[in-house]
Amino acid sequence: MKRTISVSTRLRPSAWLAGSSAAALALPLIAIASPAGAQVASPAPAAAAESDTRYDDNREITVTGSRLRTGFTAPTPVTAIGDAQIESRALNTVAELNYEIPQLRINQNIGRSSEPVGQNVADLRALGSARTLLLLDGRRLAATSPFGGIDTNIFPVSLINGVEVVTGGASAAYGSDAVAGVINFSIDKSFEGLKVDASYGQSKYDDFHRPVISAAAGKSFLDDRLHVTVAGDFFRNTGQTRVASRPWGRRNSVLFNNLGYTPTNGQTKNFIADGATFSRMTFGGLIVAPATSPLYGIQFGPNGTPQPFVYGNRINTVFQLGGQGDSIEDEGNIMPRITRYSGYGRLSYEASDSLSFWSELLWSRVEVQSDLAPNYDSGTLTIRRDNAFLPTSIRDIMTANNIPSFSFGRMNLEDGFSENNSVTRAMRYAAGAEGKFGDGWSWDAFVQRSDNRFRQESVNNRIQANWFAGVDSVISPLTGQPVCRINADASTANDNPACVPINVFGVGSISQAALDWYRGTSFYAAKMRQNAAGLNVAGTPFATWAGDVSLAFGGEYRRETINSVSDAVSLVSGWRSINQQPFSGKLNVKEVYAEVGVPLAKDARFAKSLELNGAIRYADYSSSGGVTTWKVGLNYSPISDIRFRGTLSRDIRAANINELFSGRNQVINTIVDPRDNVANFVTQLTGGNPALDPEKADTKAVGVVLQPGFVPGLSVSLDYYSIKIKDAITSVPAQTIVDNCLKLGIDSFCPFVELDGAGKISRVTATLINTQTVKTSGVDFEAAYRRPVEWFGQSAGTIGARLLVTYVHDLKLTTSGVTIDYVGDLATDYSGQPRWKANFDLTYAGGPLKLGAYVRYIGSGKFRSFYIDDVDLPADQNHVKGRAYVDLSAAYKITDAIELYGKIDNLFNNAPPIIPNNIVQPTVSNSQMFDKIGRFYVAGVRLKL
């Protein structure tokens, strides 16, 4: 019989934490979503225009993808999302944009305790967030956690008027980290008036709620020379921390490690199974003994009463199938609770027609609460025969059979569910000036400071030394009462008067005094600071026979520091989990760059236009010295309807502070020993490496853009890309390290695998290294069509359609001659990307009404791309079917100032694939690519004055 638990309440976070395009409705598909590249815009048809141009959804959006500012068309592919799409899709966080752009990998952390839970970082091409450069109004953002990366939850959505995604190497133009590309979020700096957007969303199951309110106001003074803009957002999702709230999450599915596998018996090393319970621990405690032992099959019920435990017919070192057992899988997370407050203010002053000044402030606070499995010992606790709380009947059996001790397993429900809570506070101050001089020249300069703080707490953690000392209790010969052995033995050197003996026999047997003795809260806090200054100049120094030559040049200085601290127990790795180690580090970089656009032909017999683009940047890093990055590109239009484009670039990325200096952090996870196919809990160490070299990437892209004059409103692009990174900075997964050493016999991996005296794996070190290569290639397709429509001979509005498709040919990591291709790897949180992803939007806008329908497709793949069918996993289980999600939206203006709107996400309530991981509390669907909330309803109102 399977036993599960139901938890109706959660422990409150600590006081510190508690304190503190049917949907692209009227999406201008040519102006906003055009794949054509730079400086693309299309004027709005009169039928779609509104009376007040301040709120015109069809206003011109300028897409650059280049530092050049004089109308030059960049050869680098660019995908863009405008404010109309953000508004009509009712996107409440920047993180939700991951769903709108197929090239972005969806990677919100919902449960990895070694990283900030709830954090969502942008990851282009699935090359890792560190290789995607994030900019806000063209200026670099600072890391929001000491683990690296920028949590996109900090951005205020209310003033974002466009998102520009440069999907290719752009280090020469934008700087380090732009190996996979650049994402630039643009703020509406000239907003006039007042707008308020309030909405409420809830799931079909009425258990996931999302209230949101955002507002922005802008006003000009002094004859429009002084402009003030302010904005603020409040966002909350209530989270869903019980997977059993969903029909697909109630089956206790696990990735089952098959101890019965042999290469010749036709079985597989692993299989996915339902109905799994623990085989080596229960809520009241289970004696783990060989089947030949008289103690075999004894567990402890209420009041510590010994009871028989019925084993299933399939047993491994963590789970069993059938029989009797306990499970906490029903309590697994779907989504953590997230609360966000953000604010933005900007002041600008136009001193003259050629000179203006500005200053701005960005503030954000993000609070995240998540829960994890309670503290446990899966058959690893040793109980001696003289234990003070051991039932007499069990002691008699041990005495009669000369058994001095036994292994014991227990899930400590008394401890409460562990909590992983965090608070991120981001502050960015900036000021600058911009102006014009000469004939068509412009310049801008800025200074910027970011002061970000991060604090993470692990509530209900366990101090291991206190726990083991309390469990090892005896009867005091002096008092006849239970005492800790350390206080009753002959030695006085190990005495601790505070030690409280712990009764581990039976559900609810652990006293409050014992809980106070061993249970506590670990913490890790960090301050991250970035100071930056930059100067950019752009203009046209001269002209060729084909037109003006465009030139941009400039420089930037950046200094970054991180200082972190953790509690005293973490410093000695004394907690059961999450012993974050503090570190401090700093680096600075000086950069200079130049970019040029040269027209080579215009209105010639062989070319409507021919343009050459080149850029070069030199960066001097205090950590690794100087590096040079460059790019060359070409645009060629034989006729006005067709443009061919191509780029070749050398991109660079130097290690960030976290990668260089972070201390070793401890994670406990299951590792399968390939020598016997047995899974055990193994300590894994991760951390930085100050000897890391900069990585270098060679990027190639070639494509074609079609805008046929005989089909007005149609724009199509097709681009091939290839990125090969040398000396890539990465942490090889612990299981891969073990397999490469113990299975493949690659000696270079063996120093990272430690064995105990019995030859079992005791620890794996997976610190960052420069691997050989990372390579990816594929094809991006983008099409947009938008046309006015007439009904009964009268103008009735506009219909638009947009299709984005990404095909990934390969995504390979090579280390010490071993290559793994992660294309189609859908079960892992870190590496994979489907071979196919696509988004299709269909929108209608006419008069006060806007309608939208959207389809998001995630292609099929494998549980793990490197698993061999019918060896590592049954072939049918190693294949993961794709999913298509349909969303609908509608909006109606009841007056010029008030608009009501609503949407339904995941209309058909599609369930995610069952792809669990191999941990004590498995994540039933261990992939962020698929929707876990189910059908979701949103209703809201917008006020614009």
PDB file of N, CA and C in Angstrom, residues 568-634:
ATOM      1  N   ALA A 568      28.115  30.838   9.767  1.00  0.00           N
ATOM      2  CA  ALA A 568      29.287  30.134  10.288  1.00  0.00           C
ATOM      3  C   ALA A 568      29.241  28.637  10.012  1.00  0.00           C
ATOM      4  N   VAL A 569      28.050  28.043  10.018  1.00  0.00           N
ATOM      5  CA  VAL A 569      27.948  26.602   9.771  1.00  0.00           C
ATOM      6  C   VAL A 569      28.271  26.285   8.309  1.00  0.00           C
ATOM      7  N   SER A 570      27.821  27.137   7.403  1.00  0.00           N
ATOM      8  CA  SER A 570      28.142  26.930   5.986  1.00  0.00           C
ATOM      9  C   SER A 570      29.640  26.969   5.734  1.00  0.00           C
ATOM     10  N   LEU A 571      30.331  27.810   6.485  1.00  0.00           N
ATOM     11  CA  LEU A 571      31.774  27.957   6.274  1.00  0.00           C
ATOM     12  C   LEU A 571      32.511  26.644   6.476  1.00  0.00           C
ATOM     13  N   VAL A 572      31.979  25.773   7.328  1.00  0.00           N
ATOM     14  CA  VAL A 572      32.619  24.473   7.559  1.00  0.00           C
ATOM     15  C   VAL A 572      31.808  23.349   6.926  1.00  0.00           C
ATOM     16  N   SER A 573      30.936  23.712   5.976  1.00  0.00           N
ATOM     17  CA  SER A 573      30.081  22.734   5.262  1.00  0.00           C
ATOM     18  C   SER A 573      29.326  21.853   6.243  1.00  0.00           C
ATOM     19  N   GLY A 574      28.736  22.501   7.259  1.00  0.00           N
ATOM     20  CA  GLY A 574      28.089  21.750   8.320  1.00  0.00           C
ATOM     21  C   GLY A 574      26.615  21.475   8.137  1.00  0.00           C
ATOM     22  N   TRP A 575      25.971  22.113   7.159  1.00  0.00           N
ATOM     23  CA  TRP A 575      24.545  21.865   6.922  1.00  0.00           C
ATOM     24  C   TRP A 575      24.362  20.618   6.063  1.00  0.00           C
ATOM     25  N   ARG A 576      23.177  20.048   6.132  1.00  0.00           N
ATOM     26  CA  ARG A 576      22.900  18.892   5.285  1.00  0.00           C
ATOM     27  C   ARG A 576      22.930  19.262   3.812  1.00  0.00           C
ATOM     28  N   SER A 577      22.483  20.481   3.496  1.00  0.00           N
ATOM     29  CA  SER A 577      22.468  20.904   2.090  1.00  0.00           C
ATOM     30  C   SER A 577      22.730  22.406   2.012  1.00  0.00           C
ATOM     31  N   ILE A 578      23.116  22.839   0.849  1.00  0.00           N
ATOM     32  CA  ILE A 578      23.292  24.252   0.515  1.00  0.00           C
ATOM     33  C   ILE A 578      24.293  24.929   1.436  1.00  0.00           C
ATOM     34  N   ASN A 579      25.518  24.467   1.414  1.00  0.00           N
ATOM     35  CA  ASN A 579      26.590  25.122   2.158  1.00  0.00           C
ATOM     36  C   ASN A 579      27.307  26.098   1.228  1.00  0.00           C
ATOM     37  N   GLN A 580      26.653  27.219   0.947  1.00  0.00           N
ATOM     38  CA  GLN A 580      27.257  28.191   0.044  1.00  0.00           C
ATOM     39  C   GLN A 580      28.508  28.784   0.684  1.00  0.00           C
ATOM     40  N   GLN A 581      29.575  28.831  -0.113  1.00  0.00           N
ATOM     41  CA  GLN A 581      30.830  29.378   0.371  1.00  0.00           C
ATOM     42  C   GLN A 581      30.990  30.821  -0.113  1.00  0.00           C
ATOM     43  N   PRO A 582      31.342  31.738   0.784  1.00  0.00           N
ATOM     44  CA  PRO A 582      31.472  33.143   0.369  1.00  0.00           C
ATOM     45  C   PRO A 582      32.732  33.359  -0.456  1.00  0.00           C
ATOM     46  N   PHE A 583      32.705  34.424  -1.211  1.00  0.00           N
ATOM     47  CA  PHE A 583      33.890  34.800  -1.971  1.00  0.00           C
ATOM     48  C   PHE A 583      33.831  36.290  -2.258  1.00  0.00           C
ATOM     49  N   SER A 584      34.963  36.829  -2.615  1.00  0.00           N
ATOM     50  CA  SER A 584      35.051  38.217  -3.053  1.00  0.00           C
ATOM     51  C   SER A 584      35.917  38.263  -4.298  1.00  0.00           C
ATOM     52  N   GLY A 585      35.600  39.172  -5.164  1.00  0.00           N
ATOM     53  CA  GLY A 585      36.397  39.304  -6.376  1.00  0.00           C
ATOM     54  C   GLY A 585      36.098  40.603  -7.082  1.00  0.00           C
ATOM     55  N   LYS A 586      36.984  40.986  -7.955  1.00  0.00           N
ATOM     56  CA  LYS A 586      36.781  42.200  -8.731  1.00  0.00           C
ATOM     57  C   LYS A 586      37.493  42.056 -10.062  1.00  0.00           C
ATOM     58  N   LEU A 587      37.016  42.803 -11.017  1.00  0.00           N
ATOM     59  CA  LEU A 587      37.688  42.897 -12.310  1.00  0.00           C
ATOM     60  C   LEU A 587      37.306  44.218 -12.948  1.00  0.00           C
ATOM     61  N   ASN A 588      38.140  44.661 -13.851  1.00  0.00           N
ATOM     62  CA  ASN A 588      37.806  45.843 -14.637  1.00  0.00           C
ATOM     63  C   ASN A 588      38.184  45.581 -16.083  1.00  0.00           C
ATOM     64  N   VAL A 589      37.547  46.306 -16.960  1.00  0.00           N
ATOM     65  CA  VAL A 589      37.787  46.146 -18.386  1.00  0.00           C
ATOM     66  C   VAL A 589      37.740  47.512 -19.058  1.00  0.00           C
ATOM     67  N   LYS A 590      38.651  47.715 -19.984  1.00  0.00           N
ATOM     68  CA  LYS A 590      38.685  48.933 -20.797  1.00  0.00           C
ATOM     69  C   LYS A 590      38.482  48.504 -22.244  1.00  0.00           C
ATOM     70  N   GLU A 591      37.554  49.166 -22.933  1.00  0.00           N
ATOM     71  CA  GLU A 591      37.213  48.766 -24.294  1.00  0.00           C
ATOM     72  C   GLU A 591      37.181  49.975 -25.224  1.00  0.00           C
ATOM     73  N   VAL A 592      37.613  49.757 -26.441  1.00  0.00           N
ATOM     74  CA  VAL A 592      37.440  50.735 -27.521  1.00  0.00           C
ATOM     75  C   VAL A 592      36.928  49.983 -28.737  1.00  0.00           C
ATOM     76  N   TYR A 593      36.111  50.659 -29.531  1.00  0.00           N
ATOM     77  CA  TYR A 593      35.544  49.983 -30.699  1.00  0.00           C
ATOM     78  C   TYR A 593      35.362  50.977 -31.831  1.00  0.00           C
ATOM     79  N   ALA A 594      35.185  50.430 -33.006  1.00  0.00           N
ATOM     80  CA  ALA A 594      34.824  51.219 -34.186  1.00  0.00           C
ATOM     81  C   ALA A 594      33.982  50.345 -35.096  1.00  0.00           C
ATOM     82  N   GLU A 595      32.979  50.951 -35.718  1.00  0.00           N
ATOM     83  CA  GLU A 595      32.125  50.253 -36.680  1.00  0.00           C
ATOM     84  C   GLU A 595      31.930  51.152 -37.883  1.00  0.00           C
ATOM     85  N   VAL A 596      31.923  50.562 -39.057  1.00  0.00           N
ATOM     86  CA  VAL A 596      31.809  51.339 -40.285  1.00  0.00           C
ATOM     87  C   VAL A 596      30.855  50.644 -41.242  1.00  0.00           C
ATOM     88  N   GLY A 597      30.080  51.430 -41.949  1.00  0.00           N
ATOM     89  CA  GLY A 597      29.215  50.939 -43.014  1.00  0.00           C
ATOM     90  C   GLY A 597      29.550  51.664 -44.306  1.00  0.00           C
ATOM     91  N   VAL A 598      29.914  50.905 -45.322  1.00  0.00           N
ATOM     92  CA  VAL A 598      30.376  51.491 -46.576  1.00  0.00           C
ATOM     93  C   VAL A 598      29.467  51.046 -47.712  1.00  0.00           C
ATOM     94  N   PRO A 599      28.725  51.964 -48.347  1.00  0.00           N
ATOM     95  CA  PRO A 599      27.940  51.597 -49.529  1.00  0.00           C
ATOM     96  C   PRO A 599      28.865  51.437 -50.734  1.00  0.00           C
ATOM     97  N   LEU A 600      28.753  50.310 -51.410  1.00  0.00           N
ATOM     98  CA  LEU A 600      29.618  50.018 -52.559  1.00  0.00           C
ATOM     99  C   LEU A 600      28.902  50.176 -53.895  1.00  0.00           C
ATOM    100  N   ALA A 601      27.590  50.081 -53.888  1.00  0.00           N
ATOM    101  CA  ALA A 601      26.838  50.237 -55.135  1.00  0.00           C
ATOM    102  C   ALA A 601      25.421  50.677 -54.804  1.00  0.00           C
ATOM    103  N   LYS A 602      24.847  51.467 -55.701  1.00  0.00           N
ATOM    104  CA  LYS A 602      23.478  51.914 -55.518  1.00  0.00           C
ATOM    105  C   LYS A 602      22.849  52.160 -56.881  1.00  0.00           C
ATOM    106  N   ASP A 603      21.689  51.546 -57.098  1.00  0.00           N
ATOM    107  CA  ASP A 603      20.938  51.702 -58.357  1.00  0.00           C
ATOM    108  C   ASP A 603      21.812  51.388 -59.567  1.00  0.00           C
ATOM    109  N   ALA A 604      22.669  50.376 -59.442  1.00  0.00           N
ATOM    110  CA  ALA A 604      23.503  49.928 -60.559  1.00  0.00           C
ATOM    111  C   ALA A 604      22.789  48.804 -61.296  1.00  0.00           C
ATOM    112  N   ARG A 605      23.354  48.440 -62.465  1.00  0.00           N
ATOM    113  CA  ARG A 605      22.716  47.378 -63.240  1.00  0.00           C
ATOM    114  C   ARG A 605      22.752  46.048 -62.505  1.00  0.00           C
ATOM    115  N   PHE A 606      23.817  45.787 -61.776  1.00  0.00           N
ATOM    116  CA  PHE A 606      23.965  44.510 -61.096  1.00  0.00           C
ATOM    117  C   PHE A 606      23.486  44.547 -59.647  1.00  0.00           C
ATOM    118  N   ALA A 607      23.141  45.725 -59.140  1.00  0.00           N
ATOM    119  CA  ALA A 607      22.758  45.806 -57.744  1.00  0.00           C
ATOM    120  C   ALA A 607      21.897  47.033 -57.490  1.00  0.00           C
ATOM    121  N   LYS A 608      20.770  46.789 -56.821  1.00  0.00           N
ATOM    122  CA  LYS A 608      20.002  47.916 -56.317  1.00  0.00           C
ATOM    123  C   LYS A 608      20.799  48.592 -55.209  1.00  0.00           C
ATOM    124  N   SER A 609      21.468  47.750 -54.376  1.00  0.00           N
ATOM    125  CA  SER A 609      22.371  48.276 -53.352  1.00  0.00           C
ATOM    126  C   SER A 609      23.351  47.191 -52.953  1.00  0.00           C
ATOM    127  N   LEU A 610      24.522  47.638 -52.532  1.00  0.00           N
ATOM    128  CA  LEU A 610      25.561  46.749 -52.023  1.00  0.00           C
ATOM    129  C   LEU A 610      26.285  47.497 -50.911  1.00  0.00           C
ATOM    130  N   GLU A 611      26.278  46.914 -49.695  1.00  0.00           N
ATOM    131  CA  GLU A 611      26.837  47.607 -48.540  1.00  0.00           C
ATOM    132  C   GLU A 611      27.759  46.659 -47.762  1.00  0.00           C
ATOM    133  N   LEU A 612      28.855  47.217 -47.316  1.00  0.00           N
ATOM    134  CA  LEU A 612      29.818  46.482 -46.503  1.00  0.00           C
ATOM    135  C   LEU A 612      29.791  47.036 -45.086  1.00  0.00           C
ATOM    136  N   ASN A 613      29.784  46.134 -44.101  1.00  0.00           N
ATOM    137  CA  ASN A 613      29.755  46.524 -42.687  1.00  0.00           C
ATOM    138  C   ASN A 613      30.920  45.854 -41.977  1.00  0.00           C
ATOM    139  N   GLY A 614      31.638  46.603 -41.170  1.00  0.00           N
ATOM    140  CA  GLY A 614      32.737  46.030 -40.409  1.00  0.00           C
ATOM    141  C   GLY A 614      32.828  46.661 -39.039  1.00  0.00           C
ATOM    142  N   ALA A 615      33.295  45.881 -38.055  1.00  0.00           N
ATOM    143  CA  ALA A 615      33.448  46.392 -36.688  1.00  0.00           C
ATOM    144  C   ALA A 615      34.636  45.708 -36.045  1.00  0.00           C
ATOM    145  N   ILE A 616      35.283  46.407 -35.143  1.00  0.00           N
ATOM    146  CA  ILE A 616      36.400  45.859 -34.393  1.00  0.00           C
ATOM    147  C   ILE A 616      36.382  46.446 -32.995  1.00  0.00           C
ATOM    148  N   ARG A 617      36.753  45.632 -32.010  1.00  0.00           N
ATOM    149  CA  ARG A 617      36.764  46.066 -30.615  1.00  0.00           C
ATOM    150  C   ARG A 617      37.973  45.442 -29.927  1.00  0.00           C
ATOM    151  N   TYR A 618      38.632  46.257 -29.116  1.00  0.00           N
ATOM    152  CA  TYR A 618      39.730  45.757 -28.295  1.00  0.00           C
ATOM    153  C   TYR A 618      39.332  45.941 -26.841  1.00  0.00           C
ATOM    154  N   ALA A 619      39.470  44.865 -26.068  1.00  0.00           N
ATOM    155  CA  ALA A 619      39.102  44.904 -24.657  1.00  0.00           C
ATOM    156  C   ALA A 619      40.272  44.406 -23.833  1.00  0.00           C
ATOM    157  N   ASP A 620      40.591  45.141 -22.785  1.00  0.00           N
ATOM    158  CA  ASP A 620      41.680  44.791 -21.880  1.00  0.00           C
ATOM    159  C   ASP A 620      41.079  44.432 -20.526  1.00  0.00           C
ATOM    160  N   TYR A 621      41.139  43.129 -20.160  1.00  0.00           N
ATOM    161  CA  TYR A 621      40.569  42.625 -18.921  1.00  0.00           C
ATOM    162  C   TYR A 621      41.651  42.495 -17.865  1.00  0.00           C
ATOM    163  N   SER A 622      41.365  42.962 -16.664  1.00  0.00           N
ATOM    164  CA  SER A 622      42.338  42.841 -15.576  1.00  0.00           C
ATOM    165  C   SER A 622      42.590  41.381 -15.226  1.00  0.00           C
ATOM    166  N   SER A 623      41.646  40.514 -15.541  1.00  0.00           N
ATOM    167  CA  SER A 623      41.757  39.102 -15.173  1.00  0.00           C
ATOM    168  C   SER A 623      42.510  38.270 -16.202  1.00  0.00           C
ATOM    169  N   SER A 624      42.492  38.691 -17.466  1.00  0.00           N
ATOM    170  CA  SER A 624      43.047  37.807 -18.501  1.00  0.00           C
ATOM    171  C   SER A 624      43.779  38.534 -19.619  1.00  0.00           C
ATOM    172  N   GLY A 625      43.897  39.850 -19.546  1.00  0.00           N
ATOM    173  CA  GLY A 625      44.651  40.568 -20.564  1.00  0.00           C
ATOM    174  C   GLY A 625      43.783  41.034 -21.720  1.00  0.00           C
ATOM    175  N   GLY A 626      44.442  41.397 -22.808  1.00  0.00           N
ATOM    176  CA  GLY A 626      43.746  41.989 -23.943  1.00  0.00           C
ATOM    177  C   GLY A 626      43.275  40.963 -24.958  1.00  0.00           C
ATOM    178  N   VAL A 627      42.119  41.234 -25.568  1.00  0.00           N
ATOM    179  CA  VAL A 627      41.567  40.396 -26.632  1.00  0.00           C
ATOM    180  C   VAL A 627      40.951  41.313 -27.681  1.00  0.00           C
ATOM    181  N   THR A 628      40.911  40.817 -28.895  1.00  0.00           N
ATOM    182  CA  THR A 628      40.346  41.581 -30.009  1.00  0.00           C
ATOM    183  C   THR A 628      39.207  40.792 -30.630  1.00  0.00           C
ATOM    184  N   THR A 629      38.133  41.469 -30.888  1.00  0.00           N
ATOM    185  CA  THR A 629      36.992  40.856 -31.552  1.00  0.00           C
ATOM    186  C   THR A 629      36.629  41.693 -32.768  1.00  0.00           C
ATOM    187  N   TRP A 630      36.130  41.036 -33.816  1.00  0.00           N
ATOM    188  CA  TRP A 630      35.835  41.740 -35.062  1.00  0.00           C
ATOM    189  C   TRP A 630      34.631  41.117 -35.758  1.00  0.00           C
ATOM    190  N   LYS A 631      34.091  41.878 -36.695  1.00  0.00           N
ATOM    191  CA  LYS A 631      32.960  41.412 -37.492  1.00  0.00           C
ATOM    192  C   LYS A 631      33.022  42.061 -38.864  1.00  0.00           C
ATOM    193  N   VAL A 632      32.656  41.290 -39.886  1.00  0.00           N
ATOM    194  CA  VAL A 632      32.511  41.835 -41.227  1.00  0.00           C
ATOM    195  C   VAL A 632      31.212  41.293 -41.811  1.00  0.00           C
ATOM    196  N   GLY A 633      30.459  42.155 -42.459  1.00  0.00           N
ATOM    197  CA  GLY A 633      29.174  41.730 -43.006  1.00  0.00           C
ATOM    198  C   GLY A 633      28.886  42.398 -44.336  1.00  0.00           C
ATOM    199  N   LEU A 634      27.958  41.817 -45.063  1.00  0.00           N
ATOM    200  CA  LEU A 634      27.633  42.308 -46.406  1.00  0.00           C
ATOM    201  C   LEU A 634      26.133  42.247 -46.624  1.00  0.00           C
TER     202      LEU A 634
END
